Amino acid sequence: MRIAVIQLAYDDSEFVAERTERAAGLVEQQRGHDLVVLPELWSAGGFDYRSWEERAQQVDGDVVQRMAQAAREIGAMVHAGSIVERPGDETGPEGKELWNTSVVLDASGERVATYRKIHRFGFGGGEPKLMEAGEDVVLLDLPDGSRGALSTCYDLRFPELYRAQIDQGATVFVIPAAWPMARVEHWRLLLRARALEDQCVVVGCNTAGTHAGTEMGGHSAVVSPTGEVLAEAGAGEEVLSVEVDTSTVAKAREDFPVLADRRM
Ligand SMILES: O=C(O)CCC(=O)C(=O)O
């Protein structure tokens, strides 16, 4: 399966509509890939908390519709990263109306999965203050028949989520992020840790540039189920193009059957 990881860079000077058009253009340049991945909250701004209300959309709003068009255009599955979702007719258990929601479109532009970020980042501010937490583990079939599992950024720090995903059959973890430069070494380490401990392919798509006063860390990466980094981006805007053989997951689990020795 050929995967394109679009490590988008943005700053505060770009309007959402312009950024959406630019991101769609980048997706449309990835013809020949089976799966194209964008980062977390690239349209609303990962750290731009003050704009989230105003930039919130439905899962069939302008941003996702434009990504669906791009997916159809190149005939590839597109993980459109995440949006600030406001369904309009739903309030969560904490009385809020927003979620950090990832959306995946198939090659015909149909929505095939949505995932609401379970672990909210912000230490009381940001996501926990403004958003509801997702509750569901979400998996989907990827174009090569492997089982993809969805999570977002800060989720990466919670290994039990990934254990729940492998227990449901996951072989590929797809993780969009807006992870800051200040802790980029944690990101790099945890991508490899999740790959190795769960014997899964990991596709991590981070953000680049500086917005809302926060420098993003880049270093998107694709990691094999034995923890080998198959491709890694630098700090700036970059597209990784990686051929991934997901049958290596079964082989890694057979060669070193550590998961079979779990006691809990
Ligand atoms: O865990 C971190 O250090 C960063 C997480 C984050 O930026 C996010 O979840 O948006």
Short mmCIF file of C-alpha atoms and ligand atoms in Angstrom, two decimals:
data_model
loop_
_atom_site.label_atom_id
_atom_site.label_comp_id
_atom_site.label_asym_id
_atom_site.label_seq_id
_atom_site.Cartn_x
_atom_site.Cartn_y
_atom_site.Cartn_z
CA MET A 1 0.00 0.00 0.00
CA ARG A 2 1.47 3.34 -1.02
CA ILE A 3 0.91 5.99 1.63
CA ALA A 4 1.39 9.75 1.35
CA VAL A 5 1.81 11.63 4.61
CA ILE A 6 1.20 15.36 4.13
CA GLN A 7 3.02 17.27 6.84
CA LEU A 8 1.28 20.59 6.31
CA ALA A 9 2.89 23.82 7.56
CA TYR A 10 0.76 26.84 8.29
CA ASP A 11 0.83 30.11 10.18
CA ASP A 12 -1.78 32.63 11.32
CA SER A 13 -1.80 34.65 8.09
CA GLU A 14 -3.62 32.05 5.97
CA PHE A 15 -7.44 32.09 5.88
CA VAL A 16 -9.15 28.74 6.42
CA ALA A 17 -10.60 28.74 2.88
CA GLU A 18 -7.15 29.35 1.37
CA ARG A 19 -5.58 26.64 3.52
CA THR A 20 -8.32 24.22 2.59
CA GLU A 21 -7.69 24.85 -1.10
CA ARG A 22 -3.94 24.49 -0.63
CA ALA A 23 -4.34 21.22 1.33
CA ALA A 24 -6.73 19.88 -1.33
CA GLY A 25 -4.15 20.78 -3.99
CA LEU A 26 -1.50 18.81 -2.10
CA VAL A 27 -3.84 15.83 -1.82
CA GLU A 28 -4.54 16.03 -5.56
CA GLN A 29 -0.80 15.83 -6.23
CA GLN A 30 -0.68 12.38 -4.58
CA ARG A 31 -2.24 10.42 -7.45
CA GLY A 32 -0.84 6.88 -7.41
CA HIS A 33 -1.06 6.59 -3.61
CA ASP A 34 -3.64 4.33 -1.96
CA LEU A 35 -3.92 6.32 1.26
CA VAL A 36 -3.24 10.03 1.82
CA VAL A 37 -3.06 11.39 5.38
CA LEU A 38 -3.38 14.97 6.69
CA PRO A 39 -2.66 16.26 10.23
CA GLU A 40 -4.89 17.07 13.19
CA LEU A 41 -7.00 20.26 13.16
CA TRP A 42 -5.14 21.75 10.19
CA SER A 43 -8.15 23.81 9.10
CA ALA A 44 -9.13 25.21 12.50
CA GLY A 45 -5.55 25.49 13.83
CA GLY A 46 -4.29 22.92 16.34
CA PHE A 47 -3.40 25.47 19.03
CA ASP A 48 -5.68 28.28 17.87
CA TYR A 49 -8.23 27.63 20.63
CA ARG A 50 -9.80 31.08 20.27
CA SER A 51 -10.85 30.34 16.67
CA TRP A 52 -12.35 26.91 17.24
CA GLU A 53 -15.94 28.07 17.89
CA GLU A 54 -15.97 30.14 14.72
CA ARG A 55 -14.24 27.49 12.58
CA ALA A 56 -16.26 24.49 13.78
CA GLN A 57 -17.95 22.48 11.02
CA GLN A 58 -20.11 19.44 10.55
CA VAL A 59 -18.52 16.23 9.28
CA ASP A 60 -20.08 16.99 5.91
CA GLY A 61 -19.08 20.68 5.97
CA ASP A 62 -16.93 22.63 3.51
CA VAL A 63 -13.57 21.23 4.59
CA VAL A 64 -14.60 17.58 4.40
CA GLN A 65 -16.52 18.13 1.14
CA ARG A 66 -13.39 19.59 -0.46
CA MET A 67 -11.33 16.64 0.77
CA ALA A 68 -13.94 14.23 -0.60
CA GLN A 69 -13.64 15.92 -3.98
CA ALA A 70 -9.84 15.55 -3.83
CA ALA A 71 -10.18 11.86 -2.86
CA ARG A 72 -12.47 11.26 -5.87
CA GLU A 73 -10.16 13.21 -8.14
CA ILE A 74 -7.17 10.93 -7.45
CA GLY A 75 -9.08 7.75 -6.57
CA ALA A 76 -7.39 7.35 -3.18
CA MET A 77 -8.55 6.94 0.40
CA VAL A 78 -8.00 10.24 2.25
CA HIS A 79 -7.64 10.57 6.00
CA ALA A 80 -8.63 14.24 6.09
CA GLY A 81 -6.98 14.82 9.48
CA SER A 82 -9.36 16.22 12.08
CA ILE A 83 -11.79 19.11 12.23
CA VAL A 84 -13.42 20.95 15.10
CA GLU A 85 -16.77 19.23 14.78
CA ARG A 86 -20.02 20.89 15.76
CA PRO A 87 -22.80 18.49 14.77
CA GLY A 88 -25.43 21.15 15.45
CA ASP A 89 -27.98 18.79 16.96
CA GLU A 90 -25.91 17.15 19.69
CA THR A 91 -24.56 18.17 23.08
CA GLY A 92 -22.10 15.93 24.94
CA PRO A 93 -22.32 14.75 28.57
CA GLU A 94 -20.39 17.85 29.72
CA GLY A 95 -22.82 20.15 27.90
CA LYS A 96 -20.39 21.14 25.14
CA GLU A 97 -21.07 21.09 21.42
CA LEU A 98 -17.58 20.57 19.95
CA TRP A 99 -15.44 17.48 19.31
CA ASN A 100 -11.99 16.96 17.74
CA THR A 101 -13.11 14.62 14.98
CA SER A 102 -11.05 12.78 12.37
CA VAL A 103 -12.73 11.92 9.08
CA VAL A 104 -11.72 9.26 6.55
CA LEU A 105 -13.03 9.24 2.97
CA ASP A 106 -12.77 6.39 0.54
CA ALA A 107 -11.62 6.68 -3.07
CA SER A 108 -15.14 7.64 -4.18
CA GLY A 109 -15.31 10.42 -1.58
CA GLU A 110 -17.70 8.56 0.75
CA ARG A 111 -17.16 9.03 4.47
CA VAL A 112 -16.08 5.62 5.79
CA ALA A 113 -15.00 6.51 9.34
CA THR A 114 -15.11 9.29 11.90
CA TYR A 115 -13.20 9.24 15.17
CA ARG A 116 -13.69 11.64 18.06
CA LYS A 117 -10.43 12.16 19.99
CA ILE A 118 -10.71 10.36 23.30
CA HIS A 119 -7.89 11.97 25.32
CA ARG A 120 -8.22 15.76 25.36
CA PHE A 121 -5.04 17.83 25.51
CA GLY A 122 -4.70 21.10 27.38
CA PHE A 123 -4.34 20.50 31.12
CA GLY A 124 -7.75 21.97 31.93
CA GLY A 125 -7.65 24.62 29.15
CA GLY A 126 -7.92 24.05 25.39
CA GLU A 127 -9.62 20.78 24.55
CA PRO A 128 -10.94 19.78 28.01
CA LYS A 129 -12.44 23.26 28.40
CA LEU A 130 -13.96 23.59 24.93
CA MET A 131 -14.58 20.07 23.69
CA GLU A 132 -16.23 16.82 24.61
CA ALA A 133 -14.19 13.60 24.74
CA GLY A 134 -14.81 10.84 22.24
CA GLU A 135 -15.74 7.43 23.63
CA ASP A 136 -15.38 4.96 20.80
CA VAL A 137 -12.49 2.90 19.47
CA VAL A 138 -12.69 3.18 15.67
CA LEU A 139 -11.25 0.81 13.07
CA LEU A 140 -11.73 0.61 9.33
CA ASP A 141 -10.56 -1.39 6.34
CA LEU A 142 -7.64 0.23 4.54
CA PRO A 143 -7.19 -0.07 0.76
CA ASP A 144 -4.91 -3.13 0.98
CA GLY A 145 -7.36 -4.99 3.26
CA SER A 146 -5.40 -4.34 6.46
CA ARG A 147 -7.23 -3.01 9.55
CA GLY A 148 -6.56 0.64 10.31
CA ALA A 149 -7.21 2.12 13.74
CA LEU A 150 -7.74 5.83 14.39
CA SER A 151 -6.34 8.01 17.14
CA THR A 152 -5.23 11.63 17.43
CA CYS A 153 -2.11 13.34 18.77
CA TYR A 154 -2.24 13.28 22.62
CA ASP A 155 -3.92 9.83 22.42
CA LEU A 156 -0.42 8.57 21.57
CA ARG A 157 0.51 8.89 25.26
CA PHE A 158 -2.12 6.32 26.32
CA PRO A 159 -0.92 2.81 25.43
CA GLU A 160 -4.14 1.17 26.64
CA LEU A 161 -6.01 2.71 23.69
CA TYR A 162 -3.68 0.93 21.26
CA ARG A 163 -4.05 -2.35 23.14
CA ALA A 164 -7.82 -1.97 22.75
CA GLN A 165 -7.27 -1.35 19.03
CA ILE A 166 -5.13 -4.46 18.52
CA ASP A 167 -7.65 -6.48 20.48
CA GLN A 168 -10.13 -5.42 17.79
CA GLY A 169 -7.77 -6.52 15.02
CA ALA A 170 -5.77 -3.38 14.22
CA THR A 171 -2.61 -3.77 12.17
CA VAL A 172 -2.03 -0.11 11.17
CA PHE A 173 -2.30 2.88 13.54
CA VAL A 174 -3.02 6.16 11.72
CA ILE A 175 -2.28 9.15 13.95
CA PRO A 176 -2.71 12.77 12.80
CA ALA A 177 -1.22 15.34 15.18
CA ALA A 178 -0.46 18.96 15.99
CA TRP A 179 2.44 18.06 18.27
CA PRO A 180 4.66 20.96 19.32
CA MET A 181 8.39 21.22 18.74
CA ALA A 182 8.94 21.61 22.51
CA ARG A 183 8.17 17.88 22.96
CA VAL A 184 8.94 16.48 19.53
CA GLU A 185 11.31 13.86 20.97
CA HIS A 186 8.36 12.41 22.93
CA TRP A 187 6.44 12.13 19.63
CA ARG A 188 9.32 10.38 17.86
CA LEU A 189 9.88 7.98 20.76
CA LEU A 190 6.19 7.16 21.28
CA LEU A 191 5.54 6.46 17.58
CA ARG A 192 8.26 3.82 17.70
CA ALA A 193 7.13 2.52 21.09
CA ARG A 194 3.53 2.01 19.95
CA ALA A 195 4.74 0.27 16.76
CA LEU A 196 7.09 -2.05 18.60
CA GLU A 197 4.96 -2.90 21.63
CA ASP A 198 1.82 -3.55 19.58
CA GLN A 199 3.62 -4.94 16.51
CA CYS A 200 1.73 -2.62 14.19
CA VAL A 201 2.59 -0.27 11.36
CA VAL A 202 2.38 3.31 12.63
CA VAL A 203 1.61 6.27 10.36
CA GLY A 204 2.14 9.53 12.23
CA CYS A 205 1.23 12.77 10.41
CA ASN A 206 2.27 15.89 12.31
CA THR A 207 1.95 19.61 11.61
CA ALA A 208 4.77 22.03 10.74
CA GLY A 209 5.09 25.84 10.93
CA THR A 210 4.19 28.14 13.82
CA HIS A 211 0.64 29.20 14.62
CA ALA A 212 -1.00 30.81 17.66
CA GLY A 213 2.48 31.29 19.11
CA THR A 214 3.35 27.59 19.11
CA GLU A 215 6.02 26.05 16.95
CA MET A 216 4.95 22.66 15.61
CA GLY A 217 7.37 19.73 15.67
CA GLY A 218 7.04 18.09 12.23
CA HIS A 219 8.91 14.77 12.13
CA SER A 220 5.97 12.82 10.74
CA ALA A 221 7.00 9.20 10.38
CA VAL A 222 6.02 5.76 9.20
CA VAL A 223 7.29 2.99 11.47
CA SER A 224 7.39 -0.77 10.89
CA PRO A 225 6.01 -3.36 13.36
CA THR A 226 9.55 -4.03 14.54
CA GLY A 227 10.06 -0.36 15.39
CA GLU A 228 12.15 0.54 12.35
CA VAL A 229 11.57 4.05 10.98
CA LEU A 230 10.66 3.53 7.31
CA ALA A 231 10.47 7.25 6.55
CA GLU A 232 10.66 10.41 8.59
CA ALA A 233 10.09 14.07 7.71
CA GLY A 234 12.12 17.03 8.90
CA ALA A 235 10.70 20.08 10.62
CA GLY A 236 9.14 21.91 7.64
CA GLU A 237 6.34 21.24 5.18
CA GLU A 238 7.00 17.94 3.45
CA VAL A 239 5.19 14.99 1.90
CA LEU A 240 6.42 11.49 2.73
CA SER A 241 5.70 8.84 0.13
CA VAL A 242 6.12 5.34 1.52
CA GLU A 243 5.40 1.85 0.19
CA VAL A 244 4.20 -0.16 3.19
CA ASP A 245 3.88 -3.93 3.23
CA THR A 246 1.33 -4.56 5.96
CA SER A 247 1.93 -8.33 5.81
CA THR A 248 5.03 -7.52 7.92
CA VAL A 249 2.64 -7.23 10.88
CA ALA A 250 1.69 -10.92 10.78
CA LYS A 251 5.34 -11.84 10.21
CA ALA A 252 6.57 -9.74 13.15
CA ARG A 253 3.92 -11.31 15.41
CA GLU A 254 4.85 -14.80 14.25
CA ASP A 255 8.64 -14.29 14.49
CA PHE A 256 8.45 -12.79 17.98
CA PRO A 257 5.08 -13.70 19.52
CA VAL A 258 5.28 -11.35 22.48
CA LEU A 259 1.59 -10.39 22.25
CA ALA A 260 0.68 -14.00 22.90
CA ASP A 261 2.38 -13.72 26.31
CA ARG A 262 0.16 -10.91 27.60
CA ARG A 263 -1.33 -11.56 31.03
CA MET A 264 -3.81 -8.68 31.06
O1 LIG B 1 1.17 15.42 24.24
C1 LIG B 1 1.74 16.39 23.75
O2 LIG B 1 2.86 16.74 24.13
C2 LIG B 1 1.11 17.18 22.67
C3 LIG B 1 -0.31 16.83 22.44
C4 LIG B 1 -1.02 17.81 21.58
O3 LIG B 1 -0.48 18.79 21.18
C5 LIG B 1 -2.41 17.54 21.16
O4 LIG B 1 -2.99 16.51 21.50
O5 LIG B 1 -2.97 18.41 20.45
#
